Short mmCIF file of C-alpha atoms in Angstrom, two decimals:
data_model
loop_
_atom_site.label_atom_id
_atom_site.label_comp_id
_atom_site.label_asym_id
_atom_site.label_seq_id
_atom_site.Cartn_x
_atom_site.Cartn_y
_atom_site.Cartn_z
CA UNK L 1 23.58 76.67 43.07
CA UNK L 2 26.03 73.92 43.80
CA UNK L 3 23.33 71.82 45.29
CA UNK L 4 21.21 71.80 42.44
CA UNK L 5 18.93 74.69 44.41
CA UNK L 6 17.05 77.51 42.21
CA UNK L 7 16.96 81.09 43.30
CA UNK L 8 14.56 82.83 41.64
CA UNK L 9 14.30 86.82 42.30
CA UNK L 10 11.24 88.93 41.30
CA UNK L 11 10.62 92.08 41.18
CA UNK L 12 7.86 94.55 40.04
CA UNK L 13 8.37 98.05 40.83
CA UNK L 14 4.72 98.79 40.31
CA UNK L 15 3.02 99.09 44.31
CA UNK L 16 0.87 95.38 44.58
CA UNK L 17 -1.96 94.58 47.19
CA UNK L 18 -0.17 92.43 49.06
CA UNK L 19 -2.82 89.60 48.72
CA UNK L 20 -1.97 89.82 45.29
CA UNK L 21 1.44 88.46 45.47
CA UNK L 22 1.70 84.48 44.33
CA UNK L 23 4.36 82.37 43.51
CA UNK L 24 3.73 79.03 41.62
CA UNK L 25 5.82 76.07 41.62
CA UNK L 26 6.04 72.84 39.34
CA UNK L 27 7.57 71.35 36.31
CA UNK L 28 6.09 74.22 33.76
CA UNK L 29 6.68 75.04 30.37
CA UNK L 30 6.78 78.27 29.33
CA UNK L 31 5.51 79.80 26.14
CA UNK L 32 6.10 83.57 25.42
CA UNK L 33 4.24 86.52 23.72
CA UNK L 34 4.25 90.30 23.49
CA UNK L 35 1.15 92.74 23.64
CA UNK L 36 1.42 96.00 22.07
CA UNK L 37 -0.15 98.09 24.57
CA UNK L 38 -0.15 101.92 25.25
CA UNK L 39 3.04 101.68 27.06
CA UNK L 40 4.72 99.91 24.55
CA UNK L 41 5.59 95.62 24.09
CA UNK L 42 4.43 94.12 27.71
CA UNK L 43 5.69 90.74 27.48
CA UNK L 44 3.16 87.73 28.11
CA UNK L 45 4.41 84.65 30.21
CA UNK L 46 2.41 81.42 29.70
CA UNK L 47 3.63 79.01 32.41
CA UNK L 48 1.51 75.92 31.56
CA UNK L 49 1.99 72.26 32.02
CA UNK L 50 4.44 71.07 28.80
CA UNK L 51 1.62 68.66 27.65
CA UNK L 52 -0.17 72.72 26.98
CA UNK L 53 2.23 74.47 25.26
CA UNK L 54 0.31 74.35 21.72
CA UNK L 55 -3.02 74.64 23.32
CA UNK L 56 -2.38 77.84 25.79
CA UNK L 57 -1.86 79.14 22.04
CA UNK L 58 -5.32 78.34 20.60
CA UNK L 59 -6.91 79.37 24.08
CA UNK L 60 -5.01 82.96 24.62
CA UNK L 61 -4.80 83.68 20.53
CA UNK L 62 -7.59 86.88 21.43
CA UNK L 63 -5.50 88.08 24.62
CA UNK L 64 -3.64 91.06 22.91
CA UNK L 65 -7.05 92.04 21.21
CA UNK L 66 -8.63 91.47 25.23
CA UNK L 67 -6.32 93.56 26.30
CA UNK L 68 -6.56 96.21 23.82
CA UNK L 69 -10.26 96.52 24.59
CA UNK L 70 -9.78 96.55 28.13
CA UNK L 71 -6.93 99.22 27.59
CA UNK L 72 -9.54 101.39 25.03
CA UNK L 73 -12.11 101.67 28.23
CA UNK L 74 -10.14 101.76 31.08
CA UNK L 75 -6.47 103.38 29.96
CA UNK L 76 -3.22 101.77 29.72
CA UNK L 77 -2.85 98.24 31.36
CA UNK L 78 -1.55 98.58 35.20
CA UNK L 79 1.35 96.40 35.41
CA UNK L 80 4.61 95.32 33.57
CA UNK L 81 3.84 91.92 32.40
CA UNK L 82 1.14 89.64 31.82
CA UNK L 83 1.01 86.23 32.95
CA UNK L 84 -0.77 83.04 32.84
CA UNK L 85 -0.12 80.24 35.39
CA UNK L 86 -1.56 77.06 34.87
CA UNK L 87 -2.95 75.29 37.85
CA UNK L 88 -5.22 72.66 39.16
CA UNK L 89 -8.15 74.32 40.33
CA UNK L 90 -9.80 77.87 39.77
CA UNK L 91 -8.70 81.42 38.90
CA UNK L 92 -7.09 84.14 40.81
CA UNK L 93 -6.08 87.82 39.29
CA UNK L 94 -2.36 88.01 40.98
CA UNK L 95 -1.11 90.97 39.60
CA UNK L 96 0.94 90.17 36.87
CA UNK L 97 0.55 86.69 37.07
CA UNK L 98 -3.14 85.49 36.61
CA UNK L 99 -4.14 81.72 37.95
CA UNK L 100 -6.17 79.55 35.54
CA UNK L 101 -7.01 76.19 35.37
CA UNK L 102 -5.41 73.93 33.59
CA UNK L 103 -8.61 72.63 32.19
CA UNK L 104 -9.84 75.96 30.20
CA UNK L 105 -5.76 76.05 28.85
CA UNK L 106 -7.98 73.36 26.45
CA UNK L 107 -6.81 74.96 22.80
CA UNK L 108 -9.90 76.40 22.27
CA UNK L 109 -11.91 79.81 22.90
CA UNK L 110 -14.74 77.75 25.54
CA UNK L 111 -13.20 79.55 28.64
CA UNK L 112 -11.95 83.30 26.87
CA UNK L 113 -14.49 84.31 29.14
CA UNK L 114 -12.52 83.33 32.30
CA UNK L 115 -9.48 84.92 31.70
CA UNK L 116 -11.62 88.22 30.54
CA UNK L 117 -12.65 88.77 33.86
CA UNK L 118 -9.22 87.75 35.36
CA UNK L 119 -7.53 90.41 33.01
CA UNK L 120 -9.72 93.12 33.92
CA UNK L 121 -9.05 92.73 37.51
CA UNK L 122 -5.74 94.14 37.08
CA UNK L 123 -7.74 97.51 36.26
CA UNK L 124 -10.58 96.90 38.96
CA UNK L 125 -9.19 95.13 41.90
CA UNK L 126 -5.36 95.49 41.67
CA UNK L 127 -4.53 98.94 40.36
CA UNK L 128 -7.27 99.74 42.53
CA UNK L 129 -8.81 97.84 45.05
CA UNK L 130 -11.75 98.14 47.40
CA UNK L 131 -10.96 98.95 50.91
CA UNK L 132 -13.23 97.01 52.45
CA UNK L 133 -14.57 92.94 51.58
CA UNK L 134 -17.81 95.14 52.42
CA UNK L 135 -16.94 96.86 48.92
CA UNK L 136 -16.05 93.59 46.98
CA UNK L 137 -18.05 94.49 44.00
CA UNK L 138 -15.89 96.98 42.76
CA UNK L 139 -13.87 94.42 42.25
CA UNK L 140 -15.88 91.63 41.00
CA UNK L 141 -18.97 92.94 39.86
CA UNK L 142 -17.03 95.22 37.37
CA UNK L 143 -14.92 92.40 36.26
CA UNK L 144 -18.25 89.88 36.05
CA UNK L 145 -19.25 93.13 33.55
CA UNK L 146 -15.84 93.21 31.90
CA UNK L 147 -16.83 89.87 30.38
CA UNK L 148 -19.65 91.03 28.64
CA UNK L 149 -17.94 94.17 27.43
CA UNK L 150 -15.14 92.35 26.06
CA UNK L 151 -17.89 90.13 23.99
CA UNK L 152 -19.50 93.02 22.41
CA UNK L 153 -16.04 94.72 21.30
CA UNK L 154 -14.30 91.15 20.15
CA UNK L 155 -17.47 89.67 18.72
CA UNK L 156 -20.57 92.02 18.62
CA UNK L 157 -23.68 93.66 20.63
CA UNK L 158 -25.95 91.12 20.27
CA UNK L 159 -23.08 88.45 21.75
CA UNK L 160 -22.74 90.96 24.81
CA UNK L 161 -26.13 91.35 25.15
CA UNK L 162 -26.75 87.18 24.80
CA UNK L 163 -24.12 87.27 27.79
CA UNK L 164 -26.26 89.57 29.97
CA UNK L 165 -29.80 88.35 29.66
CA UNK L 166 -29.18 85.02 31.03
CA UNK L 167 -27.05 87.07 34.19
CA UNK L 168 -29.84 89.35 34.46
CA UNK L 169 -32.38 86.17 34.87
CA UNK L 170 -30.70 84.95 37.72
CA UNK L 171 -29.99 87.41 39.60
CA UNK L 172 -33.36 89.00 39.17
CA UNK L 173 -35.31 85.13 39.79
CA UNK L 174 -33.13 83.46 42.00
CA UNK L 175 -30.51 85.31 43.71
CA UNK L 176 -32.50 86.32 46.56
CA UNK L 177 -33.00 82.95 47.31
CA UNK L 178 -29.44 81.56 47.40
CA UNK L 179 -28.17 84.27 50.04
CA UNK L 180 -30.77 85.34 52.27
CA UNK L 181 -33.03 87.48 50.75
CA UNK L 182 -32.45 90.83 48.36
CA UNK L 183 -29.33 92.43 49.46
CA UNK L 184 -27.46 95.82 49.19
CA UNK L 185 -24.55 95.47 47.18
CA UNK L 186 -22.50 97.38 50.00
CA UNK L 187 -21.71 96.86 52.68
CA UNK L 188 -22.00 92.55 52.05
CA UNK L 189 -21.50 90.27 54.43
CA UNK L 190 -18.58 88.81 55.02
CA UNK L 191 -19.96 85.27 54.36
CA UNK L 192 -21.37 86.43 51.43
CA UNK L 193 -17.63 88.42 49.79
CA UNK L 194 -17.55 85.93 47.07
CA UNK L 195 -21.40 85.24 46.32
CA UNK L 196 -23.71 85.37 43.62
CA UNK L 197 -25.11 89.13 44.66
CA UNK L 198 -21.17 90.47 44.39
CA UNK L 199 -20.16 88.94 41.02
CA UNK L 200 -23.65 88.86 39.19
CA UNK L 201 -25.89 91.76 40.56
CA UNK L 202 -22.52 93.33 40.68
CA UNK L 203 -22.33 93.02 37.23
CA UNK L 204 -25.76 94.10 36.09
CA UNK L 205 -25.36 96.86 38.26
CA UNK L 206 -22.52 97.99 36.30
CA UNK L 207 -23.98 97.18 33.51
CA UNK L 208 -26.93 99.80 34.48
CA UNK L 209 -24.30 102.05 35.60
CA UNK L 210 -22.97 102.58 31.65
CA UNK L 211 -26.55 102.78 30.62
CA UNK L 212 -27.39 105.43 33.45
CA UNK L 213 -24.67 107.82 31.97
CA UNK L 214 -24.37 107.10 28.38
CA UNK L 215 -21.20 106.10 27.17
CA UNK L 216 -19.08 108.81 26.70
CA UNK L 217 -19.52 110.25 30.40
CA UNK L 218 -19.06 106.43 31.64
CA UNK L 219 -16.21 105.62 29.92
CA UNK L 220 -14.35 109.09 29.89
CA UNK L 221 -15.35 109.05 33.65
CA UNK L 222 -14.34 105.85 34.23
CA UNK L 223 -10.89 106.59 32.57
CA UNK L 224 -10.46 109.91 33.62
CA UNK L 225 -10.15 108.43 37.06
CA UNK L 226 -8.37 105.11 36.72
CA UNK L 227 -5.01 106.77 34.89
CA UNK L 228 -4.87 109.50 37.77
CA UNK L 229 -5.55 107.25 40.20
CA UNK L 230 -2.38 105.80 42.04
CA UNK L 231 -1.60 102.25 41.73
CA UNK L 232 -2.83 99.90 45.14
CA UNK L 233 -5.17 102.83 46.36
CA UNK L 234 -8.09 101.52 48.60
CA UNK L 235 -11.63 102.66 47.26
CA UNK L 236 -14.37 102.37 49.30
CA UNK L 237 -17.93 102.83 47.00
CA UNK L 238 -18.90 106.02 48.27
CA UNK L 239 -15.24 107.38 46.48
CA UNK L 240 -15.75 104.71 43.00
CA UNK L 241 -19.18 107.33 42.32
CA UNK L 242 -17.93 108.92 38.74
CA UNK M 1 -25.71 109.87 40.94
CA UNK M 2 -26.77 109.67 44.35
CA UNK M 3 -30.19 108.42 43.41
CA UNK M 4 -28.66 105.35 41.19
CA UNK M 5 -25.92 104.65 43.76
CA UNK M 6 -28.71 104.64 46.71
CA UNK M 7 -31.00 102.27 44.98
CA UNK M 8 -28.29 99.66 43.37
CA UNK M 9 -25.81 99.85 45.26
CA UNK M 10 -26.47 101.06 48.95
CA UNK M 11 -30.51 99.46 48.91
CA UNK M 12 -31.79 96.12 48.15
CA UNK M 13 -33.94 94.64 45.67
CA UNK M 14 -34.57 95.75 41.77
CA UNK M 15 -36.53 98.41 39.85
CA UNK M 16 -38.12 97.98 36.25
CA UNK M 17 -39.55 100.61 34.21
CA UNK M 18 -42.70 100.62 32.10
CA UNK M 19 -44.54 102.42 29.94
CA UNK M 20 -48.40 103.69 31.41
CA UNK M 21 -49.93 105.48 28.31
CA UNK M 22 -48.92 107.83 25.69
CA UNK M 23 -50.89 110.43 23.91
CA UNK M 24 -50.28 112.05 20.67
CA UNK M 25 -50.87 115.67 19.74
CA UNK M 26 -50.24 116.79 15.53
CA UNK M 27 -48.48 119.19 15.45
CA UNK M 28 -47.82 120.71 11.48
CA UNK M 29 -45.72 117.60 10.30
CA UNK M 30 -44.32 116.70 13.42
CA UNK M 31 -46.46 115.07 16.41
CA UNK M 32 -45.89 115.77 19.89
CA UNK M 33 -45.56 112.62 21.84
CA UNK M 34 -46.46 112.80 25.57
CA UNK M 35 -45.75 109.58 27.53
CA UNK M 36 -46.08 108.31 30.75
CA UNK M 37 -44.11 105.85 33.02
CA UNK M 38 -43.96 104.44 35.96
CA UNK M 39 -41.18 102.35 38.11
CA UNK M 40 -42.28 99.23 39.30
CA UNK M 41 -40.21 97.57 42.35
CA UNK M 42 -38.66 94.39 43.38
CA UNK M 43 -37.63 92.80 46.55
CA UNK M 44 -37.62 96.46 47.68
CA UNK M 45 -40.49 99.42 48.72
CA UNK M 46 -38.14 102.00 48.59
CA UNK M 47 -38.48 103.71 44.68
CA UNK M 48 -35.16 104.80 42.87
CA UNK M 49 -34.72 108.54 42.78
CA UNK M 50 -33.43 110.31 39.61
CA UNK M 51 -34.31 107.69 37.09
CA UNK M 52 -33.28 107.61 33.44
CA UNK M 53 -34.43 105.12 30.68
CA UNK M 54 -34.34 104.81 26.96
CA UNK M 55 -37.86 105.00 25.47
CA UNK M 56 -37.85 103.68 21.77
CA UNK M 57 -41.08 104.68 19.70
CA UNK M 58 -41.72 102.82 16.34
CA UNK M 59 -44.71 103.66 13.62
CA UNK M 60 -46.16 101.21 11.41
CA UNK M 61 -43.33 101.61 8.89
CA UNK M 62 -40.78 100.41 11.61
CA UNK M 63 -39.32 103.92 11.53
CA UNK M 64 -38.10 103.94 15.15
CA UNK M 65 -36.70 107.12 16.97
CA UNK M 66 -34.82 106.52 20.71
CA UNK M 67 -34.83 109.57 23.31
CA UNK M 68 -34.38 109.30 27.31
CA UNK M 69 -36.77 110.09 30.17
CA UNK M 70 -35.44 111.63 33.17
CA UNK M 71 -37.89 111.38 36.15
CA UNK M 72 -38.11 111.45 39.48
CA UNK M 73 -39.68 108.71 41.20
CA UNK M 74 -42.37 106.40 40.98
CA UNK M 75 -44.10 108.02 37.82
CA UNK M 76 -42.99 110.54 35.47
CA UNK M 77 -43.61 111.90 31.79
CA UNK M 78 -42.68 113.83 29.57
CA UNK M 79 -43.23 114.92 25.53
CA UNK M 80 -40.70 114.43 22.84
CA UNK M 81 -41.44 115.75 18.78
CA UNK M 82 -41.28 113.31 16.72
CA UNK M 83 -41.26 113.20 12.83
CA UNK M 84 -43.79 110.38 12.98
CA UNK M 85 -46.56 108.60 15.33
CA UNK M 86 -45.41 106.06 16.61
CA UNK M 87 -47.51 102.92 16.71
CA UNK M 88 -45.68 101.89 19.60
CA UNK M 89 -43.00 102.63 22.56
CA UNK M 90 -41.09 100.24 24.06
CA UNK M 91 -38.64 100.83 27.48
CA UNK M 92 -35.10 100.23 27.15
CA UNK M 93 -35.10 98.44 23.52
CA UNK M 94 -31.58 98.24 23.48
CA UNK M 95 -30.81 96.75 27.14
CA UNK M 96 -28.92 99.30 28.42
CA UNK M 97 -30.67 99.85 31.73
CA UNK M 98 -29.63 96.33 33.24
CA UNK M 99 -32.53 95.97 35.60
CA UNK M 100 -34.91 95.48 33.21
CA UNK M 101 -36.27 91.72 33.00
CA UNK M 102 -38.79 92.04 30.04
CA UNK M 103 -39.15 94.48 27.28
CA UNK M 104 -42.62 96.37 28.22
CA UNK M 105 -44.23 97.85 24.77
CA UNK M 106 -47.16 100.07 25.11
CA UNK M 107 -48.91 100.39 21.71
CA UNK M 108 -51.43 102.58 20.67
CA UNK M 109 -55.14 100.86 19.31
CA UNK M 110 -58.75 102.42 19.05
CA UNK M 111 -58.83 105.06 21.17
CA UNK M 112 -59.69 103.93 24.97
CA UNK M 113 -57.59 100.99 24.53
CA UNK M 114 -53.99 100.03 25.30
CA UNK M 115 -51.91 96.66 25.03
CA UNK M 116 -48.90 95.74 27.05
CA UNK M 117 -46.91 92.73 25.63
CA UNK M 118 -44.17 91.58 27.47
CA UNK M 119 -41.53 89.86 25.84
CA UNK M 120 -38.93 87.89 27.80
CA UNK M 121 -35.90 86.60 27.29
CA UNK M 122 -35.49 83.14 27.31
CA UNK M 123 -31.60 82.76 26.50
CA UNK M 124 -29.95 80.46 28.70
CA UNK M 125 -26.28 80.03 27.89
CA UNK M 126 -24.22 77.76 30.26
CA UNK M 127 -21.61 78.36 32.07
CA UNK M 128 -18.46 76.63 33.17
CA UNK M 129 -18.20 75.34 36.71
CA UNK M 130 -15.13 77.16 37.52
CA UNK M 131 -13.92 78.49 40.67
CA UNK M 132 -12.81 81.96 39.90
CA UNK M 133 -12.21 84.78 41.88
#
């Protein structure tokens, strides 16, 4: 505009959580990529500080084949685009438009990890999300999970199952101790939405889940669901039983 | 599903599966291999209902066959026929039950005598400190 103001408009016509919504402002590069997916090219949005540009592409170089696997489990990936925001501190799955520190944008593979479980929330959490904080491990326990299922389809079993046994130590020696005693998974505490029990017992418990049904009645379950399932529905537990 | 959902999800505390004894009956070339388990408990006195592990039996040749045990509660069995005797069975070999901290092995010796080993994990791999959510 004449005064040197930017309008920006957005618009997704896929149905968002609204706590999923984010906007990001700064002086960002931005470095561009495609990902063949099931629904054809989904373009890939790196905004990243311009000191990143060459390292966001030695950090992200395994995100088509992450999102391949995730697409292979789960069905076709939710949304329109995939993005990558740098910031200063932490990770957050907005729909379409994934937070992540500036620090793991780094040029190498240390942090693939990280944006793993920030991909697959776009499947558990943001497609679908629980309807209740009570339920938060359906959406972070299954994305803690997602990082060890990525592992063993990018790099092996025995580097998914090096990923687990280290999770299943703590939360089976020490978890009990850092929030109160042993827990239920669901309902949890409000104070204790974003705590160890959620993500890592969350985890193992989907883990268990998988090995409880084998995986062709996990995964076809798990996908039979997920693509008939409309986008933004609330799930409480009792309904995420395959 | 009820049974898995009540216990992880819904209950507190952890469940591990073991293996008590086994027995072995010939039978022609094939044996008939009747074992025994039991669920031990965690943080928790309530048992899982409807349990299901992998049970991996191995002879002295390393042949190794892998069935699952559906039980109940607490304690079940049940007898699988096998091509060999196995020297040894071990719960959940491959890791897929999640709950399970070591890897129990029952193996068979001199008749009135078992061994349990338990083998455990000691893999630490670090992880970032990074805020995610």
């Amino acid at each position: 505009m004449s005064d040197n103001t930017k309008i920006f408009h957005w618009k997704s016509d896929r149905t968002l959580p609204t706590y999923l919504a984010s906007v990001a402002a700064g002086p960002y590069a931005l470095v561009t990529d495609t990902v063949n997916a099931e629904q054809g090219e989904i373009p890939v949005t790196y905004y990243v500080r311009p000191s990143d540009t060459t390292r966001a592409r030695g950090s992200f170089v395994n995100l088509p084949a992450v999102t391949g696997i995730f697409e292979e489990s789960f069905g076709p990936y939710p949304f329109q685009r995939i993005g990558i925001t740098g910031t200063s501190l932490g990770a957050m799955e907005h729909a379409e438009n994934i937070f992540y520190p500036n620090s793991s944008i780094n040029g190498t593979l240390s942090d693939e990890w990280l944006y793993a479980h920030e991909l697959s929330h776009m499947w558990f959490g943001n497609k679908v999300t629980c309807a209740s904080d009570a339920d938060m491990w359906l959406n972070e326990g299954w994305a803690r999970w997602c990082e060890t299922l990525y592992r063993e389809n990018l790099y092996g079993i025995e580097s998914a199952r090096e990923n687990m046994r280290p999770l299943l130590r703590e939360v089976l020696q020490f978890i009990h101790t850092k929030e109160g005693g042993y827990r239920p998974l669901s309902p949890m505490p409000s104070e204790y939405t974003y705590g160890d029990n959620v993500y890592d017992k969350g985890g193992v418990t989907t883990h268990a889940l998988r090995g409880y049904l084998g995986d062709s009645l996990f995964f076809g379950g798990v996908k039979h669901i997920w693509i008939r399932l409309p986008t933004a529905l609330l799930l409480p537990t009792t309904c995420a039983m395959p | 599903m009820s049974g898995f959902f009540d216990f992880h999800v819904f209950g507190p505390g952890f469940n591990q599966f073991s293996v008590d004894s086994f027995r072995i009956v010939p039978i022609g070339d094939e044996f008939d291999v009747e074992v025994f388990v039991k669920q031990r408990l965690k943080g928790t006195t309530v048992y899982a209902q409807n349990c299901r592990v992998e049970l991996t039996f191995m002879d002295n040749d390393r042949q190794m066959e892998t069935r699952r045990i559906s039980f109940p509660g607490p304690h079940g069995s049940a007898t699988f026929r096998l091509p060999f005797a196995p020297a040894i069975v071990m719960t959940d070999l491959f890791e897929r039950a999640g709950m399970q901290p070591p890897t129990a092995i029952k193996r068979s010796t001199p008749p009135g005598f078992t061994i349990t080993l338990i083998l455990f994990s000691s893999l630490m791999l670090p992880r970032s400190p990074i805020l995610l959510l």
